[in-house]
Coordinates of C-alpha atoms in Angstrom, one line a residue:
Chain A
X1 CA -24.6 105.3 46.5
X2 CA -23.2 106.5 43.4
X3 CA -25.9 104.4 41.2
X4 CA -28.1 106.8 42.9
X5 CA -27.1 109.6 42.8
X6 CA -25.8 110.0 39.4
X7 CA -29.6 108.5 38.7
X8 CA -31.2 111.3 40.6
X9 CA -28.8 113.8 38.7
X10 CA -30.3 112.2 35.3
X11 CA -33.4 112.9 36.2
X12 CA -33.1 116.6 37.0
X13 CA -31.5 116.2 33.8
X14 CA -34.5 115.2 31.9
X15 CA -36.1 118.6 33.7
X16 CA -33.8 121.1 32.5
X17 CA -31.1 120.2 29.5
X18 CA -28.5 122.5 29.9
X19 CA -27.6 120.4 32.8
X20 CA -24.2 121.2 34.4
X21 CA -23.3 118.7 36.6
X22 CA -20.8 119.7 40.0
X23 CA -21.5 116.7 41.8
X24 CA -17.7 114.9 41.8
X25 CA -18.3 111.9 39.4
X26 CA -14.8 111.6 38.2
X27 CA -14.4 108.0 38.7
X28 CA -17.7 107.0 37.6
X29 CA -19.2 108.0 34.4
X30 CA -21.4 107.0 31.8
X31 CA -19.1 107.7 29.0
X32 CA -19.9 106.7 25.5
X33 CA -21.3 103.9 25.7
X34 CA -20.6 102.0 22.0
X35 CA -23.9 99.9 21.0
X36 CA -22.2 98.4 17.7
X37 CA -21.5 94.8 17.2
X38 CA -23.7 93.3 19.8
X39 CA -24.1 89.5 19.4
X40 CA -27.1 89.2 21.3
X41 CA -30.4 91.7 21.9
X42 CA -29.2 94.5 23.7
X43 CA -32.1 94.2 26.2
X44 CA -30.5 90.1 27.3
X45 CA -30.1 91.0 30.7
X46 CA -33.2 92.3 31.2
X47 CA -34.9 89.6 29.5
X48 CA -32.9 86.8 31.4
X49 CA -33.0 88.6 34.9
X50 CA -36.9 88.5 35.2
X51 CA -37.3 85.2 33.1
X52 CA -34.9 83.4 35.5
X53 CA -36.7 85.4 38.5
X54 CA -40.1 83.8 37.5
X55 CA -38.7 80.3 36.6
X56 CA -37.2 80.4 40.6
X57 CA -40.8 81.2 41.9
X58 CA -42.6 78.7 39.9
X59 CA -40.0 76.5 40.7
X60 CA -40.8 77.1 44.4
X61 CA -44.0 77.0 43.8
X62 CA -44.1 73.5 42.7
X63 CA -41.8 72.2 45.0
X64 CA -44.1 73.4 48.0
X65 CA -47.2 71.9 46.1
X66 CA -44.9 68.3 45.6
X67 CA -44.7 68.8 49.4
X68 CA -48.1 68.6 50.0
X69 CA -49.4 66.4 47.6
X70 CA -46.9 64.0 48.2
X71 CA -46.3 61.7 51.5
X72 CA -43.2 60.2 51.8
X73 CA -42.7 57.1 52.6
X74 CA -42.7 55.7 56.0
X75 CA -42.3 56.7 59.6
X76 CA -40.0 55.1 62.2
X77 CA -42.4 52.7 63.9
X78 CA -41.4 53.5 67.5
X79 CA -42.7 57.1 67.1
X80 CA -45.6 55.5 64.7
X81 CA -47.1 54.1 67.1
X82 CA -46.3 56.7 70.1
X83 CA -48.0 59.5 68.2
X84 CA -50.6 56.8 67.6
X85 CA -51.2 56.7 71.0
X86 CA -51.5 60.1 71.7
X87 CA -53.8 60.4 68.7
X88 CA -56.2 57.7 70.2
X89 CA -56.4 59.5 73.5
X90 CA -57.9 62.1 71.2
X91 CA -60.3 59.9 69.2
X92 CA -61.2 57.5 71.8
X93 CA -64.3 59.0 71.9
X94 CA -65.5 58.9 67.9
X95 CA -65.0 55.1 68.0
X96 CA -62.9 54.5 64.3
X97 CA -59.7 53.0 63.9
X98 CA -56.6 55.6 63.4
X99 CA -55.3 54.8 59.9
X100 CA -51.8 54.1 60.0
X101 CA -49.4 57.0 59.3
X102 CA -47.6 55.8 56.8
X103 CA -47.5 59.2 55.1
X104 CA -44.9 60.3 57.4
X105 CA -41.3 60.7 56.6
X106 CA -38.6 59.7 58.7
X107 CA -37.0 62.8 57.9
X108 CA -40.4 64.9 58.6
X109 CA -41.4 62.9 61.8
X110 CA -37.7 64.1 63.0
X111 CA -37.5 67.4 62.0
X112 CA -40.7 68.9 62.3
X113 CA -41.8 68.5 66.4
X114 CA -45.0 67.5 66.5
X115 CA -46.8 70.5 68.8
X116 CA -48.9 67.5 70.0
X117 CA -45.7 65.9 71.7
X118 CA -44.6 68.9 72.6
X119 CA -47.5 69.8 74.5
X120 CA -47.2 66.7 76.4
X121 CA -43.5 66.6 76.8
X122 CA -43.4 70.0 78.0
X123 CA -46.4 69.1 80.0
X124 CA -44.2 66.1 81.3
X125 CA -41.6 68.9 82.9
X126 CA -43.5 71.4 83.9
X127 CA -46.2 69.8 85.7
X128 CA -46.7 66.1 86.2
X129 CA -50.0 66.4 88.3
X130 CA -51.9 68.8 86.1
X131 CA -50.9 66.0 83.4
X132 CA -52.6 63.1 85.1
X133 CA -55.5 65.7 85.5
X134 CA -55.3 66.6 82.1
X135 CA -55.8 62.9 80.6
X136 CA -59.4 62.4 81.4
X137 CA -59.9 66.0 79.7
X138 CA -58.4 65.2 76.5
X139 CA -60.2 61.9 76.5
X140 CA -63.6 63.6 77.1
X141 CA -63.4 66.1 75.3
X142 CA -66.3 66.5 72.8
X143 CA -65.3 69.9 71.6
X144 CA -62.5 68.6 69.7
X145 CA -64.9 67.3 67.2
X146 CA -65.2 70.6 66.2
X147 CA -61.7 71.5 66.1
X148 CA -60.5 69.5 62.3
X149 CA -63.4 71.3 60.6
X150 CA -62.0 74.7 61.3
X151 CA -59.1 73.6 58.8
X152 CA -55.8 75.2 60.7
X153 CA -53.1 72.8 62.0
X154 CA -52.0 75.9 64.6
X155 CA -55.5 76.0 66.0
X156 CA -55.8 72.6 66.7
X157 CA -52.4 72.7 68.8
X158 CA -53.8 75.8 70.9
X159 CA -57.0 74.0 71.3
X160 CA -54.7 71.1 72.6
X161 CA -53.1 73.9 74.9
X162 CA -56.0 75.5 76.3
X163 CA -57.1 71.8 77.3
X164 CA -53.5 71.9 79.6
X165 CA -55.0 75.0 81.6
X166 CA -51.5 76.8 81.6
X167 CA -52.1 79.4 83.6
X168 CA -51.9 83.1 82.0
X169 CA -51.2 81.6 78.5
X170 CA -54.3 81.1 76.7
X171 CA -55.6 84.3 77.2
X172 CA -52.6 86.3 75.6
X173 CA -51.6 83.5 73.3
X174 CA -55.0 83.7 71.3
X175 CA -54.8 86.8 70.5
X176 CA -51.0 86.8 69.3
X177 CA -50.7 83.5 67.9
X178 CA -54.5 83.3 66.1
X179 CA -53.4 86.1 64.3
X180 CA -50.1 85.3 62.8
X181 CA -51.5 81.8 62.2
X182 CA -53.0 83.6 59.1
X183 CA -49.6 82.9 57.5
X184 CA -50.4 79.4 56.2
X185 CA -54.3 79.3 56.9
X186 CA -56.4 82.5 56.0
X187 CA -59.6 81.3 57.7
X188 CA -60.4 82.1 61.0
X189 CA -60.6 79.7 63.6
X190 CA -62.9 78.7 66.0
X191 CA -62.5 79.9 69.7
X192 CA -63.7 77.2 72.0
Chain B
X1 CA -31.2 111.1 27.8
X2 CA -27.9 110.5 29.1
X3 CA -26.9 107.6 27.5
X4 CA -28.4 108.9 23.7
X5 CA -26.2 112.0 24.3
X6 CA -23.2 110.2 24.3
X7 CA -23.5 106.6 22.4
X8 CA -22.1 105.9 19.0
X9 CA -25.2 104.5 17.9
X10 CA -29.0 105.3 16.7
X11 CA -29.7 102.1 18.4
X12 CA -29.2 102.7 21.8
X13 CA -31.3 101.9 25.4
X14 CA -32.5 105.0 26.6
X15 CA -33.9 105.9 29.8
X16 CA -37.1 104.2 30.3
X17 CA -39.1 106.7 31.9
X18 CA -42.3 106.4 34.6
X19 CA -44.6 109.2 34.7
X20 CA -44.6 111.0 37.4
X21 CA -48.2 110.6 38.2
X22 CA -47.2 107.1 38.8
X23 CA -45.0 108.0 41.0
X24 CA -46.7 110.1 43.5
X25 CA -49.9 107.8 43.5
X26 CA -47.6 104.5 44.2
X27 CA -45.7 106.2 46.2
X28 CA -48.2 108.4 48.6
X29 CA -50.6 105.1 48.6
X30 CA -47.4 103.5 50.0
X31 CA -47.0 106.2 52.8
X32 CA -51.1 106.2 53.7
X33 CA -51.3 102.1 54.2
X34 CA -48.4 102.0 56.5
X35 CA -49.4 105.1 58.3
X36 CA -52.8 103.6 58.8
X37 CA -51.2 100.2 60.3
X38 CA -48.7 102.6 62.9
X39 CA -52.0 104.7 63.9
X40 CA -54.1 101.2 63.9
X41 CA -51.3 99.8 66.4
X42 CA -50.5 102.5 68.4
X43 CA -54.4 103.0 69.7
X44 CA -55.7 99.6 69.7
X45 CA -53.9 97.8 73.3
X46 CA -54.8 94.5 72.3
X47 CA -52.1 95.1 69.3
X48 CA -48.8 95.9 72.0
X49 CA -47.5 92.6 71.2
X50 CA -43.9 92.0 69.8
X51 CA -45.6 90.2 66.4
X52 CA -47.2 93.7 65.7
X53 CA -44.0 95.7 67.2
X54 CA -42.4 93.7 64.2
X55 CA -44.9 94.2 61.7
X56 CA -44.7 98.4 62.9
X57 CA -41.6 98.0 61.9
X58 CA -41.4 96.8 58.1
X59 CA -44.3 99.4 57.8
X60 CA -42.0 102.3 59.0
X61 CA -39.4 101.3 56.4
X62 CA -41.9 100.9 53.8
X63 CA -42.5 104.6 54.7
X64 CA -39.2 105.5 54.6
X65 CA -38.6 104.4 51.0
X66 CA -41.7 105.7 50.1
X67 CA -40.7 109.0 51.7
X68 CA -37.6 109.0 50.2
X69 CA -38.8 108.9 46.3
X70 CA -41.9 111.5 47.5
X71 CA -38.8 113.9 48.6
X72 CA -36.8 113.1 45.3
X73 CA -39.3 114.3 42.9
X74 CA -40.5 117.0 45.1
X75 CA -36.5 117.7 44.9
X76 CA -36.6 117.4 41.2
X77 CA -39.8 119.5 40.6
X78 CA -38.1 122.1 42.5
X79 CA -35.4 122.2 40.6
X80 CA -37.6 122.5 37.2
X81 CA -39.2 125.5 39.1
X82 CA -36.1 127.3 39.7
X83 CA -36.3 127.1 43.6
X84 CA -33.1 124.8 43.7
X85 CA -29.8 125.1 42.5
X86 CA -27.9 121.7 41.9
X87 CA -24.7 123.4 42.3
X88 CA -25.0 124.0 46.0
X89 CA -23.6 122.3 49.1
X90 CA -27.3 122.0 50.7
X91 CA -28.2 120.1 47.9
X92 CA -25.5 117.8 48.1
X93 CA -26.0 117.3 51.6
X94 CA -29.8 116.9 51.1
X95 CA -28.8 114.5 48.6
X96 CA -26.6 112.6 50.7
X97 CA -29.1 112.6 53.6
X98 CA -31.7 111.1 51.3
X99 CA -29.6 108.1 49.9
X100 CA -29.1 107.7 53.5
X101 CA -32.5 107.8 54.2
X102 CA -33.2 105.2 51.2
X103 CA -30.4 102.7 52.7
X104 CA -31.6 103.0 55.7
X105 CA -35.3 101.7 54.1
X106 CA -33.8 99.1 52.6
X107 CA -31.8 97.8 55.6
X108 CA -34.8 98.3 57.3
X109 CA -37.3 96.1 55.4
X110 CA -34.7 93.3 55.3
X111 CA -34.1 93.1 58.9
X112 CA -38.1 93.3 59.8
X113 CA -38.7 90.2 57.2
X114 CA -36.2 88.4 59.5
X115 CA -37.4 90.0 62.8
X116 CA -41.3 88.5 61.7
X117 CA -40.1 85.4 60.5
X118 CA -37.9 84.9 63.7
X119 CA -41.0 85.9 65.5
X120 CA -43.1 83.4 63.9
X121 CA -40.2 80.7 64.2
X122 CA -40.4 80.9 67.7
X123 CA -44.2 80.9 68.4
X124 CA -44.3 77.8 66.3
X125 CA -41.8 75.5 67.3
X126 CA -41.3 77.2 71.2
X127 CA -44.5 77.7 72.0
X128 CA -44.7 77.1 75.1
X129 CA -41.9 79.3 76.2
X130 CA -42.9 82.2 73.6
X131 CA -44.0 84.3 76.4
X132 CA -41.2 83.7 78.1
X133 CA -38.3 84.2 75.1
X134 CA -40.2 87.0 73.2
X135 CA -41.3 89.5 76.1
X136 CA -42.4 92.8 75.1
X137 CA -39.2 94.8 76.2
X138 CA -37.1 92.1 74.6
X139 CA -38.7 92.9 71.1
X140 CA -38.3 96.5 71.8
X141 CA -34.5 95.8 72.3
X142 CA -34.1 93.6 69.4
X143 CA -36.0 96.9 67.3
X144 CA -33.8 99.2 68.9
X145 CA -30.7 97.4 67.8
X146 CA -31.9 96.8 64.3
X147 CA -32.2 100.3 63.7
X148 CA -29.4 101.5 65.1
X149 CA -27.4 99.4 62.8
X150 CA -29.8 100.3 59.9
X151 CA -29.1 103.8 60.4
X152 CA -25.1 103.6 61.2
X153 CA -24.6 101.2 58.5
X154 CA -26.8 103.8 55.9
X155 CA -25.0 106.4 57.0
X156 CA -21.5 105.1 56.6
X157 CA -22.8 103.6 53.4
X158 CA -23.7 107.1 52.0
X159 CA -20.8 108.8 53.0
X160 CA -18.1 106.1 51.8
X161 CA -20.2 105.2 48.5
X162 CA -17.5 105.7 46.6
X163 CA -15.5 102.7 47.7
X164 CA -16.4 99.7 45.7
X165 CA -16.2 97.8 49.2
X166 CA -19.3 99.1 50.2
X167 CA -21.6 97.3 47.3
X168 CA -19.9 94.2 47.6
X169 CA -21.2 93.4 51.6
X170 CA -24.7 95.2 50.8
X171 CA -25.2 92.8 47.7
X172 CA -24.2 89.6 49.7
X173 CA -26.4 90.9 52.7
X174 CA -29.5 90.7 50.4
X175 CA -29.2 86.9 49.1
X176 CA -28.1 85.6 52.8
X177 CA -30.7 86.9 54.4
X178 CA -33.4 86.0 51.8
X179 CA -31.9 83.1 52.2
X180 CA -32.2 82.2 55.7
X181 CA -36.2 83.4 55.9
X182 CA -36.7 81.2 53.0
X183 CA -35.6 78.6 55.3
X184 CA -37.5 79.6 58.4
X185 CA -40.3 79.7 56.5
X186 CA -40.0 76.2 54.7
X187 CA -39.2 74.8 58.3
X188 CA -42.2 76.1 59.7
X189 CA -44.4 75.2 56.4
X190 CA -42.9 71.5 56.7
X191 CA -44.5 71.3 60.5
X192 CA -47.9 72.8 59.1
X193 CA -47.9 70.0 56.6
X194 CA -47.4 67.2 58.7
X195 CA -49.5 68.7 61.2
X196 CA -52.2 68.6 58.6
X197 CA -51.3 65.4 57.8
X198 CA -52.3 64.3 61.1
X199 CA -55.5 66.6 61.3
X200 CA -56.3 64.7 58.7
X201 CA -56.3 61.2 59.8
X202 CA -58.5 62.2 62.1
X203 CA -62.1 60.7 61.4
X204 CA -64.2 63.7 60.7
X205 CA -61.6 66.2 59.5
X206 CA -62.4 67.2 56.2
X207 CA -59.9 69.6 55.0
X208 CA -55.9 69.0 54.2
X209 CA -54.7 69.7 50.6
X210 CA -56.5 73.0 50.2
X211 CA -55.3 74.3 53.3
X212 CA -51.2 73.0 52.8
X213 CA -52.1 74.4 49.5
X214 CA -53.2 78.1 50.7
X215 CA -49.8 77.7 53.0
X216 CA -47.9 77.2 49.3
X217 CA -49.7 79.8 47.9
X218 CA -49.4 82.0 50.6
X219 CA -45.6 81.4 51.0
X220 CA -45.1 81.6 47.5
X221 CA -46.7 84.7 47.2
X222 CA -44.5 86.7 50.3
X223 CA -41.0 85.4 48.5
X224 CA -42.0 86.2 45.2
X225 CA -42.9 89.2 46.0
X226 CA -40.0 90.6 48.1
X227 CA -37.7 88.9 45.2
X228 CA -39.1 90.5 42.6
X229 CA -39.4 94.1 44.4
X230 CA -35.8 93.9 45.4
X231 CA -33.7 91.6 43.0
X232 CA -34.2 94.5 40.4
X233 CA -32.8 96.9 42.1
X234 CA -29.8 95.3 43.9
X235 CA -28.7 93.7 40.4
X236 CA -28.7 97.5 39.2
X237 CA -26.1 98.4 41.8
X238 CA -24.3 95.3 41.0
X239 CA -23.9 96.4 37.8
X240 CA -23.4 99.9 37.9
X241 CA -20.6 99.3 40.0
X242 CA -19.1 96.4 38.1
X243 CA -19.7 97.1 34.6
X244 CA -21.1 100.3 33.7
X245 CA -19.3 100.9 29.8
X246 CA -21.2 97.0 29.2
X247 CA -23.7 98.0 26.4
X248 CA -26.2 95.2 28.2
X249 CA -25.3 96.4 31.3
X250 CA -26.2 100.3 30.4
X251 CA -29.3 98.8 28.9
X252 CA -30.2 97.1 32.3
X253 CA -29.4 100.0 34.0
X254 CA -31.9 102.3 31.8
X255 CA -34.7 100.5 33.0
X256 CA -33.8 102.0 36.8
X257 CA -37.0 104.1 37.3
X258 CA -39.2 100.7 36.8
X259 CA -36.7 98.9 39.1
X260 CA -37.2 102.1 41.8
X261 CA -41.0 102.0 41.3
X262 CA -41.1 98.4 41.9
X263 CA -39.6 98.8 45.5
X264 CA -42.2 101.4 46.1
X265 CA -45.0 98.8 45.2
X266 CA -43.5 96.7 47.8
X267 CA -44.3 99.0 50.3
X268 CA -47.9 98.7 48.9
X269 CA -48.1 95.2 49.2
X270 CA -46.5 94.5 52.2
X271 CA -48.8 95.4 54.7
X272 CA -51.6 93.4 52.5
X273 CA -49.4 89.8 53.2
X274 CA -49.0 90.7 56.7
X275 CA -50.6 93.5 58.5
X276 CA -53.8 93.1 56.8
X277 CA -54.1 89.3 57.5
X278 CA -54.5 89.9 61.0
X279 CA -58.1 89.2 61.9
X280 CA -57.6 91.9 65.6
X281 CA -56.0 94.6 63.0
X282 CA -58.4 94.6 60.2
X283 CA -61.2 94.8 63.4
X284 CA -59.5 98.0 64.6
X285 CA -59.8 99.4 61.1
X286 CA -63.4 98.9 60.8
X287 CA -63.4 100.6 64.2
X288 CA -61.6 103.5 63.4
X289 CA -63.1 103.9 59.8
X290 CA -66.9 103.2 60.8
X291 CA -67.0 104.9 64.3
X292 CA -65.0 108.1 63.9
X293 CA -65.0 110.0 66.9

């Protein structure tokens, strides 16, 4: 890289100043460079560079936090009220109504898989007798009153995998997956 | 100094210059923390996963660049001394082996970002079948393949750098795949969010906002900070290549050593957003820090 190297010859320069430069830099010089009749401050670039660089990340910023803070409207009602149903196997227990998810997009509900219906769909092809097995589990399953406390969305979907008893999965996948969960949640989780 | 010898005018940019103290302390703190998280990975077995392969990975590039400005001022302070010549074809060649060896950083660091973020990808919305798509010798592979394009592509940047071609595919390479783990990342933060969204219906969940918000933060936080470490200095070849007579430009361009120590501060704070966050890594540090053998 040119850039670089004529960069690293400058700054040998600023050691010794009766610099004499054989490195071949005929095409690429900084000849005189003529500072007269600027129309705007000479540092511009600069200044624009890092002020649009910080306007981007705020701008980021705030669209993730809209994201949260913000449902969108409404869900399609067929998967409204399947997810509902996989929810109350998981609640039956504590007794309260689930409140309607209206804070669902149609968009979000369709892009983002729910892990929760992916556990069961995969479920559904690997294994259809451990799933029959598995339903009384998830419906007795005290522990999971536990699991919204500890705060992480990707703990509560192991915790619903660890209830399917895939063999040689939980073991390994706690200690990879707990620790890169610590991308969106930075506090650790609870190990039934 | 370069620039002041040769402009027209009293008013000119010169060369904004960091200390050299600065240098070494940013640059050999760099080279300790990643050396620490290779040592950490390599004697702890619970850590021979493909996620920390990855993670090995971004720290041996941070390194790398690291290394590379460590070698350059030792270059330099050699030269002051009298031990060098700069006239010499060693030097050139040491030269050209050290641009390679910064390239090859570069390429490096960019390519882990998207190995991890793959990685991640793929635990979270296949994970199921993780064990099965992301084996260990797979992720070896996939490391072995990166580098060997890192390092052919350095090389054959550094030997044809004089070919405008060259700039052109390494500045496009840069935004793409920025890019493309921006939207991994917001793919896999919209399924966290509606995840939580569902945690939190839940009748005795108590926590939602905060935690989407730590995922904005956190998110926030890993982008910015790549952006700002590397936007800087890939605009400087932009315009040392394009416009280097452009009074704005040359005054852009005399800012270089900031833009250089900036990249070196990225290899600081890399391992903090991901090696350190790891609950099994930061355990094997307080293993190997409190029990020394």
């Amino acid at each position: 890289m040119s850039a670089l190297r004529l960069i690293s010859n400058r700054t040998s320069q600023q050691a010794l100043s009766n610099s004499d430069y054989t490195w071949d830099y005929e095409y690429y010089e900084y000849g005189p460079v003529s500072f007269e009749g600027l129309k705007a401050h000479k540092y511009s670039i600069v200044i624009g560079f890092w002020v649009g660089l910080a306007v981007f990340v705020i701008f980021m910023f705030f669209v993730l936090t809209l994201l949260t803070k913000t449902g969108a409207p409404h869900q399609d009602n067929a998967e409204l009220s399947e997810k509902r149903f996989h929810m109350n196997s998981f609640v039956a227990e504590f007794g309260r109504p689930l409140e309607s998810q209206r804070v669902f997009s149609h968009q979000m509900a369709e892009e983002s898989q729910s892990l929760f219906h992916f556990c069961i769909n995969e479920v559904d092809h690997m294994n259809k007798e451990k799933e029959s097995q598995k339903g009384p589990n998830l419906e007795s399953n005290t522990h999971f009153q536990e699991v919204p406390k500890s705060s992480g969305m990707f703990e509560e979907d192991l915790h619903c995998l660890t209830k399917f008893n895939i063999p040689n999965f939980v073991n390994t996948e706690q200690n990879s997956s707990l620790g890169e969960d610590d991308l969106l949640i930075s506090e650790p989780p609870i190990i039934l | 100094e370069n620039i002041s010898d040769f402009s027209l005018n009293i008013t000119d940019c010169t060369q904004v210059v960091v200390p050299e103290e600065v240098f070494f302390t940013v640059a050999a703190a760099g080279i300790l923390e990643n050396l620490l998280i290779l040592v950490a990975v390599v004697r702890n077995k619970n850590l021979h996963l493909p996620m920390y392969f990855f993670i090995c990975s971004l720290a041996i590039s941070d390194m790398l660049g690291s290394l590379y400005k460590t070698l350059e001022n030792i270059f330099i302070i050699l030269c002051k001394m009298g031990y060098l010549t700069r006239h010499g074809d060693f030097e050139k060649k040491l030269d050209d082996a050290m641009d390679s060896m910064f390239i090859l950083s570069l390429l490096g660091s960019i390519f882990s970002l998207l190995a991890i973020a793959a990685d991640r990808y793929i635990t979270i919305f296949y994970a199921l079948r993780y064990h099965n798509i992301m084996t260990l010798r797979r992720a070896l592979v996939i490391l072995a393949i990166i580098w060997a394009f890192c390092a052919g592509s350095s090389i054959a940047i550094a030997l044809f750098s004089y070919e405008a071609a060259t700039v052109i595919p390494f500045t496009i390479l840069f935004p793409l795949m920025m890019f493309f783990i921006l939207c991994l990342y917001v793919h896999m933060f919209l399924l966290a969010r509606s995840h939580a969204k569902k945690i939190a219906s839940l009748p005795s969940s108590t926590v939602h906002h905060r935690t989407n918000m730590k995922g904005a933060i956190t998110l926030t936080i890993f982008l910015g900070v790549f952006l700002c470490c590397w936007a800087p200095f890939v605009l400087h070849i932009l315009l040392a290549r394009f416009c280097p007579h452009n009074p704005y430009c040359a005054c852009y361009m005399s800012i270089f050593h900031v833009n250089g120590t900036l990249i070196m501060c990225n290899a600081i704070i890399n391992p903090m957003i991901f090696a350190f966050r790891s609950p099994e890594l930061r355990s094997t540090f307080k293993k190997m820090f409190y029990c020394p053998r």
